[in-house]
mmCIF file of C-alpha atoms and ligand atoms in Angstrom:
data_model
loop_
_atom_site.group_PDB
_atom_site.id
_atom_site.type_symbol
_atom_site.label_atom_id
_atom_site.label_comp_id
_atom_site.label_asym_id
_atom_site.label_seq_id
_atom_site.Cartn_x
_atom_site.Cartn_y
_atom_site.Cartn_z
ATOM 1 C CA GLU A 605 -5.783 10.350 3.252
ATOM 2 C CA VAL A 606 -9.353 10.641 2.881
ATOM 3 C CA ILE A 607 -11.245 13.429 5.771
ATOM 4 C CA ASP A 608 -14.678 14.325 4.032
ATOM 5 C CA GLY A 609 -15.589 11.565 2.459
ATOM 6 C CA LYS A 610 -17.191 14.130 -0.782
ATOM 7 C CA ILE A 611 -17.330 11.719 -4.155
ATOM 8 C CA GLU A 612 -17.667 13.817 -6.960
ATOM 9 C CA TYR A 613 -18.098 11.672 -10.835
ATOM 10 C CA GLU A 614 -17.624 14.334 -13.612
ATOM 11 C CA HIS A 615 -18.528 13.188 -16.786
ATOM 12 C CA VAL A 616 -17.227 9.609 -15.857
ATOM 13 C CA ALA A 617 -17.001 6.702 -18.558
ATOM 14 C CA PHE A 618 -16.139 3.612 -18.159
ATOM 15 C CA THR A 619 -15.273 0.452 -20.403
ATOM 16 C CA TYR A 620 -13.701 -2.721 -19.021
ATOM 17 C CA PRO A 621 -10.165 -3.159 -19.795
ATOM 18 C CA THR A 622 -11.393 -6.509 -21.862
ATOM 19 C CA ALA A 623 -14.392 -4.826 -23.637
ATOM 20 C CA ASP A 624 -15.130 -2.583 -26.861
ATOM 21 C CA GLU A 625 -18.563 -1.198 -25.247
ATOM 22 C CA PRO A 626 -18.605 1.518 -22.224
ATOM 23 C CA VAL A 627 -20.504 0.209 -19.749
ATOM 24 C CA LEU A 628 -20.325 4.054 -18.039
ATOM 25 C CA THR A 629 -21.330 7.125 -19.785
ATOM 26 C CA ASP A 630 -21.475 10.589 -19.220
ATOM 27 C CA VAL A 631 -22.031 9.916 -15.672
ATOM 28 C CA SER A 632 -22.200 13.258 -12.939
ATOM 29 C CA PHE A 633 -22.874 13.194 -9.600
ATOM 30 C CA THR A 634 -21.890 14.104 -5.698
ATOM 31 C CA VAL A 635 -22.178 12.360 -2.571
ATOM 32 C CA ASN A 636 -21.997 14.641 0.001
ATOM 33 C CA PRO A 637 -19.499 14.234 3.217
ATOM 34 C CA ARG A 638 -21.651 11.496 5.569
ATOM 35 C CA GLU A 639 -24.645 11.434 3.501
ATOM 36 C CA LYS A 640 -26.068 7.857 2.904
ATOM 37 C CA LEU A 641 -27.512 7.509 -1.323
ATOM 38 C CA ALA A 642 -29.570 4.925 -2.103
ATOM 39 C CA ILE A 643 -28.461 3.065 -5.417
ATOM 40 C CA ILE A 644 -30.775 1.184 -7.686
ATOM 41 C CA GLY A 645 -31.382 0.574 -11.248
ATOM 42 C CA ALA A 646 -31.574 -2.919 -13.405
ATOM 43 C CA THR A 647 -29.641 -5.929 -13.505
ATOM 44 C CA GLY A 648 -26.759 -5.046 -15.786
ATOM 45 C CA ALA A 649 -27.361 -1.462 -15.588
ATOM 46 C CA GLY A 650 -24.100 -0.415 -14.334
ATOM 47 C CA LYS A 651 -23.845 -0.554 -10.471
ATOM 48 C CA THR A 652 -21.169 -2.747 -9.143
ATOM 49 C CA SER A 653 -19.251 -0.962 -11.977
ATOM 50 C CA LEU A 654 -19.676 2.206 -10.976
ATOM 51 C CA PHE A 655 -18.607 0.654 -7.076
ATOM 52 C CA GLN A 656 -15.703 -0.177 -8.380
ATOM 53 C CA LEU A 657 -13.719 2.701 -9.263
ATOM 54 C CA ILE A 658 -13.581 4.053 -6.209
ATOM 55 C CA PRO A 659 -11.303 1.538 -4.173
ATOM 56 C CA ARG A 660 -9.483 1.535 -8.106
ATOM 57 C CA LEU A 661 -9.923 -1.725 -8.132
ATOM 58 C CA TYR A 662 -9.801 0.167 -12.106
ATOM 59 C CA ASN A 663 -9.475 3.015 -13.466
ATOM 60 C CA VAL A 664 -12.072 5.702 -15.045
ATOM 61 C CA THR A 665 -11.458 5.578 -18.822
ATOM 62 C CA LYS A 666 -13.208 9.341 -19.216
ATOM 63 C CA GLY A 667 -13.358 12.030 -17.029
ATOM 64 C CA VAL A 668 -12.426 12.364 -13.666
ATOM 65 C CA LEU A 669 -13.632 11.173 -10.563
ATOM 66 C CA TYR A 670 -12.597 13.277 -6.990
ATOM 67 C CA ILE A 671 -12.735 12.999 -3.224
ATOM 68 C CA ASP A 672 -12.342 15.608 -1.372
ATOM 69 C CA GLN A 673 -12.283 17.794 -4.220
ATOM 70 C CA LYS A 674 -9.072 15.590 -5.429
ATOM 71 C CA PRO A 675 -8.797 13.517 -8.243
ATOM 72 C CA ILE A 676 -8.942 9.812 -6.980
ATOM 73 C CA THR A 677 -4.902 9.547 -8.461
ATOM 74 C CA SER A 678 -3.987 11.894 -6.051
ATOM 75 C CA TYR A 679 -4.220 9.485 -3.991
ATOM 76 C CA THR A 680 -2.088 5.777 -2.971
ATOM 77 C CA LEU A 681 -4.045 2.686 -3.238
ATOM 78 C CA ASP A 682 -3.536 2.606 0.638
ATOM 79 C CA GLN A 683 -4.315 6.082 1.830
ATOM 80 C CA LEU A 684 -7.712 5.250 -0.439
ATOM 81 C CA ARG A 685 -8.001 1.561 0.684
ATOM 82 C CA GLY A 686 -7.517 2.198 4.130
ATOM 83 C CA SER A 687 -10.280 5.120 3.754
ATOM 84 C CA ILE A 688 -13.063 3.017 2.066
ATOM 85 C CA GLY A 689 -15.058 -0.108 3.509
ATOM 86 C CA TYR A 690 -16.207 -1.991 0.591
ATOM 87 C CA VAL A 691 -18.358 -4.991 0.582
ATOM 88 C CA PRO A 692 -18.429 -6.587 -2.707
ATOM 89 C CA GLN A 693 -21.455 -8.130 -4.295
ATOM 90 C CA SER A 694 -19.976 -11.447 -3.554
ATOM 91 C CA PRO A 695 -17.616 -10.849 -0.331
ATOM 92 C CA LEU A 696 -15.260 -13.587 0.050
ATOM 93 C CA LEU A 697 -13.674 -15.306 3.007
ATOM 94 C CA PHE A 698 -10.425 -16.500 3.705
ATOM 95 C CA THR A 699 -10.232 -20.190 5.182
ATOM 96 C CA GLY A 700 -9.614 -19.451 8.843
ATOM 97 C CA SER A 701 -11.455 -18.058 12.176
ATOM 98 C CA ILE A 702 -14.269 -15.998 12.445
ATOM 99 C CA ARG A 703 -12.469 -12.980 14.139
ATOM 100 C CA ASP A 704 -9.549 -13.303 11.771
ATOM 101 C CA ASN A 705 -11.930 -13.071 8.953
ATOM 102 C CA ILE A 706 -13.236 -9.407 10.656
ATOM 103 C CA ALA A 707 -10.029 -8.300 11.493
ATOM 104 C CA TRP A 708 -8.918 -8.782 8.110
ATOM 105 C CA GLY A 709 -6.810 -5.557 6.936
ATOM 106 C CA LYS A 710 -6.425 -4.144 10.494
ATOM 107 C CA GLU A 711 -4.647 -6.814 12.273
ATOM 108 C CA ASN A 712 -4.183 -4.927 15.686
ATOM 109 C CA ALA A 713 -8.096 -4.870 16.472
ATOM 110 C CA THR A 714 -8.719 -5.532 19.744
ATOM 111 C CA ARG A 715 -11.468 -7.871 20.945
ATOM 112 C CA GLU A 716 -13.467 -5.415 22.557
ATOM 113 C CA GLU A 717 -13.514 -4.081 17.942
ATOM 114 C CA ILE A 718 -14.561 -7.038 16.379
ATOM 115 C CA ILE A 719 -17.372 -7.987 19.104
ATOM 116 C CA GLN A 720 -18.599 -4.142 18.624
ATOM 117 C CA SER A 721 -18.129 -4.162 14.306
ATOM 118 C CA ALA A 722 -20.249 -7.518 14.129
ATOM 119 C CA LYS A 723 -22.250 -6.942 16.085
ATOM 120 C CA ASP A 724 -23.014 -3.912 14.344
ATOM 121 C CA ALA A 725 -23.524 -5.527 11.411
ATOM 122 C CA GLN A 726 -25.813 -7.950 13.285
ATOM 123 C CA ILE A 727 -23.602 -10.518 13.000
ATOM 124 C CA HIS A 728 -22.510 -11.564 16.570
ATOM 125 C CA ASP A 729 -25.401 -13.945 17.924
ATOM 126 C CA THR A 730 -24.891 -15.728 15.225
ATOM 127 C CA ILE A 731 -21.543 -15.906 16.133
ATOM 128 C CA MET A 732 -22.284 -17.309 19.108
ATOM 129 C CA ASP A 733 -24.305 -19.335 18.329
ATOM 130 C CA LEU A 734 -21.324 -21.313 16.500
ATOM 131 C CA PRO A 735 -19.315 -24.314 18.607
ATOM 132 C CA ASP A 736 -16.290 -22.229 18.856
ATOM 133 C CA GLN A 737 -18.010 -18.794 18.682
ATOM 134 C CA TYR A 738 -15.095 -16.105 17.253
ATOM 135 C CA ASP A 739 -13.060 -19.250 17.046
ATOM 136 C CA THR A 740 -14.811 -20.757 14.568
ATOM 137 C CA ARG A 741 -13.121 -21.133 11.364
ATOM 138 C CA VAL A 742 -14.990 -20.692 8.200
ATOM 139 C CA GLY A 743 -13.712 -21.320 4.891
ATOM 140 C CA GLN A 744 -12.358 -25.057 3.636
ATOM 141 C CA LYS A 745 -12.980 -27.632 6.114
ATOM 142 C CA GLY A 746 -14.875 -25.035 7.867
ATOM 143 C CA VAL A 747 -18.330 -24.487 9.271
ATOM 144 C CA ASN A 748 -21.145 -23.564 6.215
ATOM 145 C CA LEU A 749 -22.137 -20.247 6.334
ATOM 146 C CA SER A 750 -25.242 -18.793 4.479
ATOM 147 C CA GLY A 751 -24.973 -15.734 2.139
ATOM 148 C CA GLY A 752 -26.529 -13.573 4.438
ATOM 149 C CA GLN A 753 -24.143 -14.589 7.204
ATOM 150 C CA LYS A 754 -21.131 -14.070 4.690
ATOM 151 C CA GLN A 755 -21.960 -10.624 4.142
ATOM 152 C CA ARG A 756 -22.439 -9.339 7.440
ATOM 153 C CA ILE A 757 -19.288 -10.643 7.900
ATOM 154 C CA SER A 758 -17.507 -8.821 5.227
ATOM 155 C CA ILE A 759 -19.486 -5.680 6.601
ATOM 156 C CA ALA A 760 -18.248 -5.725 10.532
ATOM 157 C CA ARG A 761 -14.466 -6.628 8.375
ATOM 158 C CA ALA A 762 -15.309 -3.272 6.952
ATOM 159 C CA LEU A 763 -16.904 -1.083 9.853
ATOM 160 C CA ILE A 764 -13.960 -2.679 12.079
ATOM 161 C CA ARG A 765 -11.753 0.280 10.020
ATOM 162 C CA ARG A 766 -13.872 2.934 11.155
ATOM 163 C CA PRO A 767 -13.914 3.900 7.122
ATOM 164 C CA LYS A 768 -14.752 7.515 6.311
ATOM 165 C CA ILE A 769 -16.844 6.214 2.855
ATOM 166 C CA LEU A 770 -18.560 3.046 3.110
ATOM 167 C CA MET A 771 -19.742 1.137 -0.028
ATOM 168 C CA LEU A 772 -22.394 -1.833 -0.077
ATOM 169 C CA ASP A 773 -22.951 -3.301 -3.012
ATOM 170 C CA ASP A 774 -26.450 -5.193 -2.336
ATOM 171 C CA SER A 775 -24.295 -6.357 1.046
ATOM 172 C CA THR A 776 -28.164 -6.554 2.637
ATOM 173 C CA SER A 777 -30.414 -8.372 1.001
ATOM 174 C CA ALA A 778 -30.560 -11.519 2.622
ATOM 175 C CA LEU A 779 -31.350 -9.603 5.371
ATOM 176 C CA ASP A 780 -35.108 -9.556 7.167
ATOM 177 C CA LEU A 781 -36.457 -6.344 6.932
ATOM 178 C CA ALA A 782 -36.011 -5.742 10.751
ATOM 179 C CA THR A 783 -32.699 -6.855 10.904
ATOM 180 C CA GLU A 784 -31.386 -4.445 8.119
ATOM 181 C CA SER A 785 -33.380 -1.650 9.591
ATOM 182 C CA GLU A 786 -31.223 -1.958 12.742
ATOM 183 C CA LEU A 787 -27.753 -2.930 10.686
ATOM 184 C CA LEU A 788 -28.388 0.622 9.248
ATOM 185 C CA ARG A 789 -29.091 1.969 12.084
ATOM 186 C CA ALA A 790 -25.896 0.878 13.303
ATOM 187 C CA ILE A 791 -23.825 2.336 10.947
ATOM 188 C CA GLN A 792 -25.590 5.554 10.802
ATOM 189 C CA HIS A 793 -23.012 6.099 14.398
ATOM 190 C CA TYR A 794 -20.232 5.287 11.617
ATOM 191 C CA HIS A 795 -20.591 9.048 10.397
ATOM 192 C CA CYS A 796 -18.903 7.797 7.240
ATOM 193 C CA THR A 797 -20.192 8.599 3.535
ATOM 194 C CA THR A 798 -22.094 5.413 2.316
ATOM 195 C CA MET A 799 -22.988 4.226 -1.051
ATOM 196 C CA ILE A 800 -25.391 1.320 -1.135
ATOM 197 C CA ILE A 801 -26.616 -0.719 -4.175
ATOM 198 C CA THR A 802 -30.184 -2.214 -3.211
ATOM 199 C CA SER A 803 -33.004 -3.832 -5.577
ATOM 200 C CA LYS A 804 -35.203 -3.005 -1.949
ATOM 201 C CA ILE A 805 -37.156 0.077 -2.699
ATOM 202 C CA SER A 806 -38.081 0.695 1.228
ATOM 203 C CA THR A 807 -34.192 1.148 1.535
ATOM 204 C CA ALA A 808 -33.314 2.671 -1.269
ATOM 205 C CA ILE A 809 -35.851 5.638 0.507
ATOM 206 C CA SER A 810 -34.934 5.129 3.895
ATOM 207 C CA ALA A 811 -31.505 6.781 2.103
ATOM 208 C CA ASP A 812 -31.224 10.487 2.003
ATOM 209 C CA ARG A 813 -30.916 10.434 -1.950
ATOM 210 C CA ILE A 814 -31.384 8.288 -4.516
ATOM 211 C CA LEU A 815 -29.764 7.929 -7.877
ATOM 212 C CA LEU A 816 -31.279 5.490 -10.627
ATOM 213 C CA MET A 817 -29.044 3.905 -13.054
ATOM 214 C CA ASN A 818 -29.981 2.661 -16.101
ATOM 215 C CA ASP A 819 -28.177 1.768 -19.169
ATOM 216 C CA GLY A 820 -24.388 3.094 -18.164
ATOM 217 C CA LYS A 821 -26.649 6.082 -17.168
ATOM 218 C CA VAL A 822 -27.884 8.422 -14.350
ATOM 219 C CA LEU A 823 -31.341 8.789 -15.574
ATOM 220 C CA ALA A 824 -32.272 10.401 -11.978
ATOM 221 C CA ILE A 825 -30.893 11.625 -8.919
ATOM 222 C CA GLY A 826 -32.847 13.156 -5.299
ATOM 223 C CA THR A 827 -35.155 12.503 -2.936
ATOM 224 C CA HIS A 828 -38.238 10.243 -2.812
ATOM 225 C CA GLU A 829 -40.474 12.991 -3.837
ATOM 226 C CA GLU A 830 -38.271 14.454 -6.135
ATOM 227 C CA LEU A 831 -38.022 10.835 -8.079
ATOM 228 C CA LEU A 832 -41.814 10.297 -8.123
ATOM 229 C CA ASN A 833 -42.136 14.108 -9.766
ATOM 230 C CA GLN A 834 -39.498 13.561 -12.568
ATOM 231 C CA SER A 835 -39.017 10.233 -13.389
ATOM 232 C CA SER A 836 -41.336 7.342 -14.762
ATOM 233 C CA LEU A 837 -39.215 4.657 -14.249
ATOM 234 C CA TYR A 838 -38.645 5.760 -11.197
ATOM 235 C CA MET A 839 -42.234 5.511 -10.387
ATOM 236 C CA ARG A 840 -43.003 2.578 -12.349
ATOM 237 C CA ILE A 841 -40.445 0.710 -9.754
ATOM 238 C CA VAL A 842 -41.572 1.844 -6.828
ATOM 239 C CA GLU A 843 -45.462 0.749 -7.469
ATOM 240 C CA SER A 844 -44.538 -2.852 -8.475
HETATM 241 N N1 LIG B 99 -19.553 -6.361 -16.775
HETATM 242 C C1 LIG B 99 -18.140 -6.392 -17.731
HETATM 243 N N2 LIG B 99 -17.098 -7.136 -17.527
HETATM 244 C C2 LIG B 99 -16.905 -7.228 -15.377
HETATM 245 C C3 LIG B 99 -18.057 -6.817 -15.091
HETATM 246 C C4 LIG B 99 -19.144 -5.800 -15.444
HETATM 247 O O1 LIG B 99 -17.782 -6.363 -19.081
HETATM 248 O O2 LIG B 99 -15.985 -7.601 -15.263
HETATM 249 C C5 LIG B 99 -20.488 -5.753 -17.860
HETATM 250 C C6 LIG B 99 -21.899 -6.624 -17.176
HETATM 251 C C7 LIG B 99 -23.089 -5.754 -17.565
HETATM 252 C C8 LIG B 99 -22.601 -4.282 -17.509
HETATM 253 O O3 LIG B 99 -20.466 -5.013 -17.191
HETATM 254 O O4 LIG B 99 -23.412 -5.622 -18.871
HETATM 255 C C9 LIG B 99 -22.480 -3.914 -16.467
HETATM 256 O O5 LIG B 99 -22.686 -4.923 -14.642
HETATM 257 P P1 LIG B 99 -22.426 -4.533 -13.199
HETATM 258 O O6 LIG B 99 -22.209 -5.422 -12.941
HETATM 259 O O7 LIG B 99 -21.667 -2.832 -12.933
HETATM 260 O O8 LIG B 99 -23.780 -4.438 -13.109
HETATM 261 P P2 LIG B 99 -25.051 -4.297 -11.789
HETATM 262 O O9 LIG B 99 -26.044 -2.867 -12.164
HETATM 263 O O10 LIG B 99 -24.199 -4.266 -10.169
HETATM 264 O O11 LIG B 99 -25.818 -5.631 -12.133
HETATM 265 P P3 LIG B 99 -26.596 -6.624 -11.017
HETATM 266 O O12 LIG B 99 -27.733 -5.786 -10.104
HETATM 267 O O13 LIG B 99 -26.789 -7.983 -11.759
HETATM 268 O O14 LIG B 99 -25.561 -7.334 -9.930
HETATM 269 MG MG1 LIG B 100 -24.025 -5.602 -9.188
#
């Protein structure tokens, strides 16, 4: 089982099984237990690909990925996925109630746990305004939810399992800044290692460190001030 949530990429390269060209080349960096790392970079830079290696949706092609100093392949998929809250860029809800969608993967979840994770994900008030509240059906013949509402239900689904590692792939893109900062504040109470892909520079600055990706490589990693000194691309992003 994942205990601390330390993540280390060591000379990691990755090529999609169906592709010829690598999308990640020689990626090395460490995320410390309970650290919050923001990942930024242009579309197609490889941010989502970098993420998908942690829950082992794909295997590393070259190099080694470590969790708590052990190669990721030494964990079973159940151990790994039981410890990781992964919120994909385009979250999927299944046909069923909102309650079941949040509790998915934790069938013994209590009513209180479901409500608490929805509150932390800043979606509880929206749910309470729906006709059948937590029993409201989504998916086919259910209510239509916006992309941002689906994202927050997907975040609640990740939080309810009390993950050691939380991965948010652009999951707060549809939120206004005030709601987003409430959500990020609530997440701090989970004391998990957090990796958050974002296109908002203000969100990146609120993290402990920022990783700037470019063309499948780590261009720079450090605090906002460090990156301002290190990377002209970072400076251009901040100024734009
Ligand atoms: N790619 C594939 N197969 C896939 C997914 C992506 O070949 O199943 C390619 C597309 C792109 C590169 O990998 O050239 C990196 O894609 P990724 O989705 O990792 O980029 P991103 O940084 O997450 O982009 P965005 O900001 O648009 O989400
Ligand atoms: Mg992506």
